Amino acid sequence: QSALTQPASVSGSPGQSITISCTGTSSDVGGYNYVSWYQQHPGKAPKLMIYDVSNRPSGVSNRFSGSKSGNTASLTISGLQAEDEAEYYCSSYTSSNTYVFGTGTKVTVL
Amino acid sequence: QLQVQESGPGLVKPSETLSLICTVSGGSIRSSSYYWGWIRQSPGKGLEWIGSIHYSGSTYYNPSLKSRVTMSIDTSKSQFSLKLSSVTAADTAVYYCARRQVAAVHYWGQGTLVTVSS
């Protein structure tokens, strides 16, 4: 199974909105509403930010939102803050009853 | 609050078997709603799903690792384990244990670095 494709880096100024894409195939992202997004700060374990395409776990800021269109899922961070600077990974369930992660996106707050 | 914690050797020799245990606390390992799993991250690289196990014993493995991976669960000890055989330097990574609910990992361990070196 191939990793889902994410841009290597995305940047924005404080207060701006940014969007991270996650492109797969009809066998993973496009086939199921089982896309999740994780935030990882250096040296830390990943943290779940979005599950099932657009749901936020309790405690996650509503500045984070998710969506999907066809084989591409997206994570949008609005009102960008310095603390949002981190690596972000998407993940999807696949038709092989397995899971695949994205390549990761480094978010930089300018 | 649920916690999962990895334990095991931090150094494994090439061609040997990597063995890790994950201890679950603050919640039941026997819930039918959850799958317990392992995810790894090579230094400076992305995340890689290794596999999942249900308390019933059902397992699901990454096809690229399937021939070398064995996962098991001991509900009496609230633990599940990972064995990865015939390791090489490419298996050097931080290994995370985790709890998956449906298709998302809601709880992660802190991770443990396993280095493969002679």
mmCIF file of C-alpha atoms in Angstrom:
data_model
loop_
_atom_site.group_PDB
_atom_site.id
_atom_site.type_symbol
_atom_site.label_atom_id
_atom_site.label_comp_id
_atom_site.label_asym_id
_atom_site.label_seq_id
_atom_site.Cartn_x
_atom_site.Cartn_y
_atom_site.Cartn_z
ATOM 1 C CA GLN A 1 0.000 0.000 0.000
ATOM 2 C CA SER A 2 1.342 3.424 -0.939
ATOM 3 C CA ALA A 3 1.401 6.360 1.450
ATOM 4 C CA LEU A 4 -1.200 9.044 0.897
ATOM 5 C CA THR A 5 0.213 12.172 -0.758
ATOM 6 C CA GLN A 6 0.502 15.380 1.236
ATOM 7 C CA PRO A 7 2.402 18.589 0.450
ATOM 8 C CA ALA A 8 5.778 18.642 2.186
ATOM 9 C CA SER A 9 5.177 22.046 3.710
ATOM 10 C CA VAL A 10 2.527 24.713 4.158
ATOM 11 C CA SER A 11 3.007 28.078 5.800
ATOM 12 C CA GLY A 12 0.902 31.005 6.879
ATOM 13 C CA SER A 13 0.906 34.090 9.041
ATOM 14 C CA PRO A 14 -0.807 34.263 12.418
ATOM 15 C CA GLY A 15 -4.534 34.674 11.998
ATOM 16 C CA GLN A 16 -4.604 33.318 8.476
ATOM 17 C CA SER A 17 -6.189 30.086 7.293
ATOM 18 C CA ILE A 18 -4.290 27.261 5.680
ATOM 19 C CA THR A 19 -5.401 24.017 4.066
ATOM 20 C CA ILE A 20 -3.482 20.745 3.876
ATOM 21 C CA SER A 21 -4.462 18.227 1.213
ATOM 22 C CA CYS A 22 -4.266 14.451 1.421
ATOM 23 C CA THR A 23 -4.637 12.558 -1.843
ATOM 24 C CA GLY A 24 -5.271 8.851 -2.123
ATOM 25 C CA THR A 25 -7.287 6.548 -4.323
ATOM 26 C CA SER A 26 -10.762 5.103 -4.547
ATOM 27 C CA SER A 27 -9.449 2.185 -2.474
ATOM 28 C CA ASP A 28 -8.755 4.349 0.521
ATOM 29 C CA VAL A 29 -9.633 8.056 0.866
ATOM 30 C CA GLY A 30 -12.247 8.032 -1.878
ATOM 31 C CA GLY A 31 -13.874 4.813 -0.822
ATOM 32 C CA TYR A 32 -14.586 5.422 2.851
ATOM 33 C CA ASN A 33 -15.430 8.242 5.232
ATOM 34 C CA TYR A 34 -12.625 7.069 7.482
ATOM 35 C CA VAL A 35 -10.013 9.793 7.137
ATOM 36 C CA SER A 36 -8.305 11.063 10.265
ATOM 37 C CA TRP A 37 -5.749 13.792 10.891
ATOM 38 C CA TYR A 38 -2.942 13.906 13.461
ATOM 39 C CA GLN A 39 -0.762 16.714 14.785
ATOM 40 C CA GLN A 40 2.762 15.900 15.911
ATOM 41 C CA HIS A 41 5.127 18.264 17.664
ATOM 42 C CA PRO A 42 8.844 17.385 17.653
ATOM 43 C CA GLY A 43 9.684 14.564 20.010
ATOM 44 C CA LYS A 44 6.054 13.993 20.912
ATOM 45 C CA ALA A 45 3.460 11.359 20.086
ATOM 46 C CA PRO A 46 0.868 12.267 17.457
ATOM 47 C CA LYS A 47 -2.433 13.748 18.617
ATOM 48 C CA LEU A 48 -5.776 13.084 16.947
ATOM 49 C CA MET A 49 -7.280 16.281 15.540
ATOM 50 C CA ILE A 50 -10.009 15.043 13.166
ATOM 51 C CA TYR A 51 -11.643 11.634 12.704
ATOM 52 C CA ASP A 52 -14.145 10.231 10.234
ATOM 53 C CA VAL A 53 -13.337 13.058 7.767
ATOM 54 C CA SER A 54 -14.800 15.963 9.716
ATOM 55 C CA ASN A 55 -15.355 15.115 13.390
ATOM 56 C CA ARG A 56 -13.343 16.772 16.158
ATOM 57 C CA PRO A 57 -12.504 14.903 19.359
ATOM 58 C CA SER A 58 -13.403 16.572 22.603
ATOM 59 C CA GLY A 59 -10.864 19.235 23.505
ATOM 60 C CA VAL A 60 -9.664 19.985 19.973
ATOM 61 C CA SER A 61 -10.107 23.596 18.919
ATOM 62 C CA ASN A 62 -12.872 24.365 16.435
ATOM 63 C CA ARG A 63 -10.231 26.172 14.389
ATOM 64 C CA PHE A 64 -9.482 22.728 12.976
ATOM 65 C CA SER A 65 -11.865 21.331 10.371
ATOM 66 C CA GLY A 66 -11.831 18.491 7.875
ATOM 67 C CA SER A 67 -13.512 17.705 4.592
ATOM 68 C CA LYS A 68 -13.286 15.349 1.640
ATOM 69 C CA SER A 69 -13.974 15.496 -2.073
ATOM 70 C CA GLY A 70 -13.413 12.431 -4.199
ATOM 71 C CA ASN A 71 -10.010 10.929 -3.478
ATOM 72 C CA THR A 72 -8.707 14.026 -1.667
ATOM 73 C CA ALA A 73 -9.239 14.937 1.964
ATOM 74 C CA SER A 74 -8.361 18.313 3.453
ATOM 75 C CA LEU A 75 -7.525 19.743 6.854
ATOM 76 C CA THR A 76 -8.121 23.459 7.338
ATOM 77 C CA ILE A 77 -6.637 25.420 10.211
ATOM 78 C CA SER A 78 -8.264 28.817 10.645
ATOM 79 C CA GLY A 79 -6.955 31.652 12.786
ATOM 80 C CA LEU A 80 -3.451 30.186 12.620
ATOM 81 C CA GLN A 81 -1.535 30.362 15.910
ATOM 82 C CA ALA A 82 2.105 29.836 16.791
ATOM 83 C CA GLU A 83 1.198 26.633 18.666
ATOM 84 C CA ASP A 84 -0.160 25.146 15.437
ATOM 85 C CA GLU A 85 3.373 24.856 14.060
ATOM 86 C CA ALA A 86 3.885 21.099 13.809
ATOM 87 C CA GLU A 87 3.869 18.130 11.453
ATOM 88 C CA TYR A 88 0.438 16.949 10.299
ATOM 89 C CA TYR A 89 -0.427 13.482 9.022
ATOM 90 C CA CYS A 90 -3.585 12.173 7.433
ATOM 91 C CA SER A 91 -4.633 8.539 7.599
ATOM 92 C CA SER A 92 -7.258 6.425 5.882
ATOM 93 C CA TYR A 93 -8.842 3.023 6.136
ATOM 94 C CA THR A 94 -8.254 0.941 3.015
ATOM 95 C CA SER A 95 -10.110 -1.711 1.073
ATOM 96 C CA SER A 96 -7.559 -4.265 2.316
ATOM 97 C CA ASN A 97 -8.839 -3.754 5.881
ATOM 98 C CA THR A 98 -5.613 -1.958 6.710
ATOM 99 C CA TYR A 99 -4.631 1.640 7.364
ATOM 100 C CA VAL A 100 -2.296 3.960 5.542
ATOM 101 C CA PHE A 101 -0.766 7.261 6.616
ATOM 102 C CA GLY A 102 0.058 10.307 4.560
ATOM 103 C CA THR A 103 3.571 11.512 3.834
ATOM 104 C CA GLY A 104 3.271 14.339 6.339
ATOM 105 C CA THR A 105 3.097 18.127 6.063
ATOM 106 C CA LYS A 106 5.237 20.569 7.996
ATOM 107 C CA VAL A 107 3.177 23.616 8.983
ATOM 108 C CA THR A 108 5.182 26.763 9.592
ATOM 109 C CA VAL A 109 3.728 29.868 11.219
ATOM 110 C CA LEU A 110 5.541 32.849 9.747
ATOM 111 C CA GLN B 1 -8.033 8.489 31.650
ATOM 112 C CA LEU B 2 -6.815 5.681 29.447
ATOM 113 C CA GLN B 3 -3.074 5.227 29.194
ATOM 114 C CA VAL B 4 -0.997 2.930 27.024
ATOM 115 C CA GLN B 5 2.687 2.425 27.689
ATOM 116 C CA GLU B 6 5.317 0.661 25.603
ATOM 117 C CA SER B 7 8.141 -1.375 27.121
ATOM 118 C CA GLY B 8 10.941 -3.501 25.760
ATOM 119 C CA PRO B 9 14.594 -3.512 24.694
ATOM 120 C CA GLY B 10 15.916 -0.361 23.100
ATOM 121 C CA LEU B 11 18.592 -2.238 21.162
ATOM 122 C CA VAL B 12 18.139 -5.301 18.960
ATOM 123 C CA LYS B 13 20.764 -7.060 16.847
ATOM 124 C CA PRO B 14 20.252 -7.513 13.104
ATOM 125 C CA SER B 15 18.421 -10.718 12.122
ATOM 126 C CA GLU B 16 16.982 -11.092 15.634
ATOM 127 C CA THR B 17 13.395 -10.553 16.778
ATOM 128 C CA LEU B 18 12.152 -7.240 18.121
ATOM 129 C CA SER B 19 9.700 -7.726 21.007
ATOM 130 C CA LEU B 20 7.616 -4.997 22.610
ATOM 131 C CA ILE B 21 4.799 -4.998 25.142
ATOM 132 C CA CYS B 22 2.100 -2.397 25.603
ATOM 133 C CA THR B 23 0.392 -2.105 28.988
ATOM 134 C CA VAL B 24 -3.096 -0.636 29.136
ATOM 135 C CA SER B 25 -4.324 1.202 32.225
ATOM 136 C CA GLY B 26 -7.315 3.352 33.068
ATOM 137 C CA GLY B 27 -9.636 1.334 30.862
ATOM 138 C CA SER B 28 -10.541 -2.197 29.809
ATOM 139 C CA ILE B 29 -8.597 -4.016 27.131
ATOM 140 C CA ARG B 30 -11.603 -6.284 26.655
ATOM 141 C CA SER B 31 -13.932 -3.748 25.032
ATOM 142 C CA SER B 32 -15.388 -4.894 21.722
ATOM 143 C CA SER B 33 -15.363 -1.308 20.472
ATOM 144 C CA TYR B 34 -11.627 -0.926 20.235
ATOM 145 C CA TYR B 35 -8.622 -2.307 18.432
ATOM 146 C CA TRP B 36 -5.144 -2.180 19.890
ATOM 147 C CA GLY B 37 -2.269 -1.509 17.585
ATOM 148 C CA TRP B 38 1.294 -0.599 16.758
ATOM 149 C CA ILE B 39 2.585 2.263 14.643
ATOM 150 C CA ARG B 40 6.196 3.146 14.006
ATOM 151 C CA GLN B 41 8.156 6.168 12.859
ATOM 152 C CA SER B 42 11.672 5.893 11.487
ATOM 153 C CA PRO B 43 13.997 8.769 12.463
ATOM 154 C CA GLY B 44 13.019 11.870 10.536
ATOM 155 C CA LYS B 45 10.363 9.956 8.611
ATOM 156 C CA GLY B 46 6.610 9.569 8.559
ATOM 157 C CA LEU B 47 4.243 7.247 10.363
ATOM 158 C CA GLU B 48 3.773 3.622 9.344
ATOM 159 C CA TRP B 49 0.891 1.446 10.500
ATOM 160 C CA ILE B 50 2.151 -1.980 11.593
ATOM 161 C CA GLY B 51 -1.028 -3.741 12.619
ATOM 162 C CA SER B 52 -3.954 -4.085 14.991
ATOM 163 C CA ILE B 53 -5.386 -6.723 17.302
ATOM 164 C CA HIS B 54 -8.810 -7.093 18.881
ATOM 165 C CA TYR B 55 -9.291 -8.583 22.343
ATOM 166 C CA SER B 56 -10.951 -11.541 20.623
ATOM 167 C CA GLY B 57 -7.604 -12.261 18.975
ATOM 168 C CA SER B 58 -8.399 -11.044 15.462
ATOM 169 C CA THR B 59 -5.366 -9.465 13.840
ATOM 170 C CA TYR B 60 -4.744 -7.199 10.861
ATOM 171 C CA TYR B 61 -1.236 -6.524 9.577
ATOM 172 C CA ASN B 62 0.412 -4.136 7.144
ATOM 173 C CA PRO B 63 0.923 -6.257 3.998
ATOM 174 C CA SER B 64 4.509 -5.055 3.670
ATOM 175 C CA LEU B 65 5.368 -6.377 7.150
ATOM 176 C CA LYS B 66 2.929 -9.268 7.424
ATOM 177 C CA SER B 67 5.478 -12.031 6.901
ATOM 178 C CA ARG B 68 7.535 -10.797 9.880
ATOM 179 C CA VAL B 69 4.883 -9.524 12.305
ATOM 180 C CA THR B 70 3.077 -11.333 15.099
ATOM 181 C CA MET B 71 0.758 -9.592 17.528
ATOM 182 C CA SER B 72 -0.842 -11.137 20.589
ATOM 183 C CA ILE B 73 -2.989 -10.032 23.499
ATOM 184 C CA ASP B 74 -3.139 -11.053 27.170
ATOM 185 C CA THR B 75 -6.378 -9.736 28.628
ATOM 186 C CA SER B 76 -5.515 -11.010 32.124
ATOM 187 C CA LYS B 77 -2.531 -8.669 32.212
ATOM 188 C CA SER B 78 -4.119 -5.870 30.155
ATOM 189 C CA GLN B 79 -1.237 -6.148 27.748
ATOM 190 C CA PHE B 80 -0.713 -6.696 24.054
ATOM 191 C CA SER B 81 2.536 -7.365 22.279
ATOM 192 C CA LEU B 82 4.429 -7.006 19.030
ATOM 193 C CA LYS B 83 7.056 -9.325 17.606
ATOM 194 C CA LEU B 84 8.945 -8.357 14.461
ATOM 195 C CA SER B 85 11.353 -10.980 13.182
ATOM 196 C CA SER B 86 14.500 -10.795 11.061
ATOM 197 C CA VAL B 87 15.044 -7.122 11.786
ATOM 198 C CA THR B 88 17.434 -4.911 9.859
ATOM 199 C CA ALA B 89 18.603 -1.325 10.269
ATOM 200 C CA ALA B 90 15.495 -0.273 8.353
ATOM 201 C CA ASP B 91 13.404 -1.343 11.340
ATOM 202 C CA THR B 92 15.058 1.254 13.572
ATOM 203 C CA ALA B 93 12.210 3.495 14.660
ATOM 204 C CA VAL B 94 10.117 4.888 17.455
ATOM 205 C CA TYR B 95 7.393 2.339 18.079
ATOM 206 C CA TYR B 96 4.051 3.558 19.388
ATOM 207 C CA CYS B 97 1.303 1.447 20.852
ATOM 208 C CA ALA B 98 -2.195 2.820 20.504
ATOM 209 C CA ARG B 99 -5.923 2.312 20.831
ATOM 210 C CA ARG B 100 -8.005 2.602 17.717
ATOM 211 C CA GLN B 101 -11.739 3.298 17.754
ATOM 212 C CA VAL B 102 -13.338 2.525 14.391
ATOM 213 C CA ALA B 103 -10.756 4.097 12.063
ATOM 214 C CA ALA B 104 -8.933 6.640 14.216
ATOM 215 C CA VAL B 105 -6.272 6.396 16.893
ATOM 216 C CA HIS B 106 -7.576 8.281 19.887
ATOM 217 C CA TYR B 107 -4.883 7.234 22.340
ATOM 218 C CA TRP B 108 -1.156 6.939 21.751
ATOM 219 C CA GLY B 109 1.675 5.789 23.963
ATOM 220 C CA GLN B 110 4.672 8.050 24.376
ATOM 221 C CA GLY B 111 6.688 5.854 22.028
ATOM 222 C CA THR B 112 9.847 3.842 22.513
ATOM 223 C CA LEU B 113 12.947 4.022 20.340
ATOM 224 C CA VAL B 114 14.222 0.687 19.100
ATOM 225 C CA THR B 115 17.594 0.686 17.408
ATOM 226 C CA VAL B 116 18.753 -2.233 15.293
ATOM 227 C CA SER B 117 22.509 -2.487 15.491
ATOM 228 C CA SER B 118 25.202 -5.015 16.241
#
